[in-house]
Amino acid sequence: MDILWWQILLLSLYAGYQILDELQIYSSLSAPVFAGLFAGLVMGDIKAGLIIGGSMQLTVLGVGTFGGASKIDANSGTVLATAFSVALGMNPEQAIAAIAVPVASLMIQLDILARFANTYFAHRIDKLVEDMNYKGIERNFLMGALPWSLSRMIPVFLALAFGGGLVERVVAVLNGDLKWLGDGLSVAGAVLPAVGFAILLRYLPVKKHFPYLILGFTLTALLGTVFTNMQLLGGGVASVVKDFEGVFNSLPMLAIALIGFALAAISYKNGQMIPSGPVSHSSNDSDEGEIEDDEI
């Protein structure tokens, strides 16, 4: 399956938009999981897009930008991995490790280049502020978005338009003479979400709230087992009873999310009940430890 021109156009336009959404609009359309959903819709395989996008979302779960720091571009990696995975019939887990992660890492350099190019417009705005040229400020502010968009659009377009042959040869080698390496990349791609969780747990106050961590793990294991067995039971009954029309859905994560929301609401309400103002003391309280005026 070849990548059609309109698919290349839509994916390139999205690649240019997603960085602007991440910097200014904040509509969550720049999340890797949405990048996988969009790329999957365009390429005609939503499942593969969600597998790749969700895995990349979990991989960068604990990664953030502080100050002017650059991070891996998981969105561009997701778009290219989804496109080539669907077009070439590539295993999604293999595409994550072989395409998504390397592309996301390489895009750091272009992110830095975009930041340098953007400073040109920032210095022009500084000069226009002194001249009180408000129209010029607005114009240069909008023009400053161009380096960001082009830093994503151009490489994604070139990769989709001219990189198919190279990726196809790589896939053929990974599934042929180097099948052991391709299988290893598939395993690595499946393990990468655990890396994201590990990074996130490194920065969360786990020691302070370890009971919640134990409770969450236990609930996940229990509800996952319960819902899975219910599905198996429903499938078994449906195979025996012809008129059986019941549907058993697997929704363990929704149940866990609702339990988490309930616990968060309880914690919030208890926090609201605790008085935040200074506690008044009666006249009978001891004055021991009180600071005198001459000690201040």
XYZ file of N, CA, C and O in Angstrom, residues 28 30-36 50-63 71 74-75 78 192-193 196-197:
120
model
N -5.121 19.830 23.627
C -4.782 18.402 23.745
C -4.731 17.700 22.392
O -4.574 16.480 22.339
N -2.365 17.975 20.493
C -0.942 17.716 20.245
C -0.431 16.534 21.057
O 0.763 16.264 21.074
N -1.323 15.829 21.743
C -0.904 14.657 22.512
C -0.578 13.504 21.573
O -1.223 13.343 20.527
N 0.422 12.683 21.890
C 0.775 11.557 21.014
C -0.387 10.616 20.738
O -0.512 10.086 19.634
N -1.264 10.416 21.732
C -2.379 9.512 21.506
C -3.342 10.079 20.463
O -3.913 9.334 19.654
N -3.514 11.416 20.448
C -4.354 12.008 19.405
C -3.635 11.977 18.061
O -4.277 11.793 17.020
N -2.310 12.160 18.074
C -1.547 12.051 16.827
C -1.722 10.659 16.223
O -1.884 10.510 15.006
N -1.731 9.626 17.079
C -1.961 8.274 16.583
C -3.373 8.090 16.058
O -3.584 7.432 15.036
N -3.764 4.004 17.371
C -3.951 4.126 18.818
C -2.907 3.313 19.583
O -2.468 3.732 20.663
N -2.514 2.164 19.040
C -1.468 1.371 19.707
C -0.162 2.155 19.750
O 0.493 2.258 20.802
N 0.214 2.738 18.608
C 1.475 3.493 18.545
C 1.361 4.783 19.344
O 2.250 5.123 20.137
N 0.259 5.532 19.148
C 0.092 6.793 19.870
C -0.006 6.592 21.367
O 0.600 7.342 22.143
N -0.765 5.579 21.793
C -0.873 5.314 23.222
C 0.446 4.889 23.832
O 0.790 5.297 24.950
N 1.211 4.079 23.115
C 2.515 3.645 23.621
C 3.474 4.822 23.746
O 4.201 4.944 24.743
N 3.476 5.706 22.758
C 4.344 6.880 22.831
C 3.874 7.844 23.918
O 4.684 8.513 24.567
N 2.556 7.925 24.128
C 2.025 8.760 25.205
C 2.531 8.271 26.557
O 2.953 9.063 27.410
N 2.503 6.965 26.761
C 2.994 6.395 28.014
C 4.509 6.521 28.133
O 5.043 6.666 29.228
N 5.203 6.470 26.999
C 6.662 6.572 27.021
C 7.113 7.942 27.516
O 8.100 8.054 28.250
N 6.406 8.999 27.113
C 6.790 10.359 27.496
C 5.919 10.872 28.639
O 5.843 12.064 28.887
N 5.263 9.957 29.353
C 4.341 10.344 30.412
C 5.022 11.193 31.481
O 4.448 12.158 31.981
N 6.231 10.834 31.844
C 6.912 11.571 32.897
C 7.926 12.575 32.394
O 8.726 13.098 33.176
N 7.908 12.854 31.104
C 8.869 13.797 30.522
C 8.202 15.145 30.348
O 7.101 15.234 29.803
N 12.394 18.523 24.314
C 12.126 17.121 24.582
C 11.899 16.404 23.266
O 11.742 17.031 22.218
N 7.418 13.298 20.312
C 6.686 12.039 20.219
C 5.581 12.101 19.183
O 5.202 11.074 18.617
N 5.047 13.304 18.913
C 3.951 13.424 17.946
C 4.420 13.115 16.524
O 3.772 12.343 15.806
N 5.116 9.515 16.204
C 3.872 8.740 16.128
C 3.274 8.809 14.733
O 2.813 7.792 14.186
N 8.500 -0.084 26.276
C 8.731 1.352 26.426
C 7.711 2.068 27.314
O 8.086 2.967 28.068
N 6.400 1.739 27.258
C 5.469 2.409 28.176
C 5.854 2.259 29.641
O 5.594 3.161 30.444
N 8.068 5.044 30.647
C 7.338 6.276 30.957
C 6.773 6.264 32.363
O 6.857 7.262 33.093
N 6.205 5.127 32.772
C 5.683 5.011 34.136
C 6.807 5.127 35.157
O 6.634 5.737 36.220
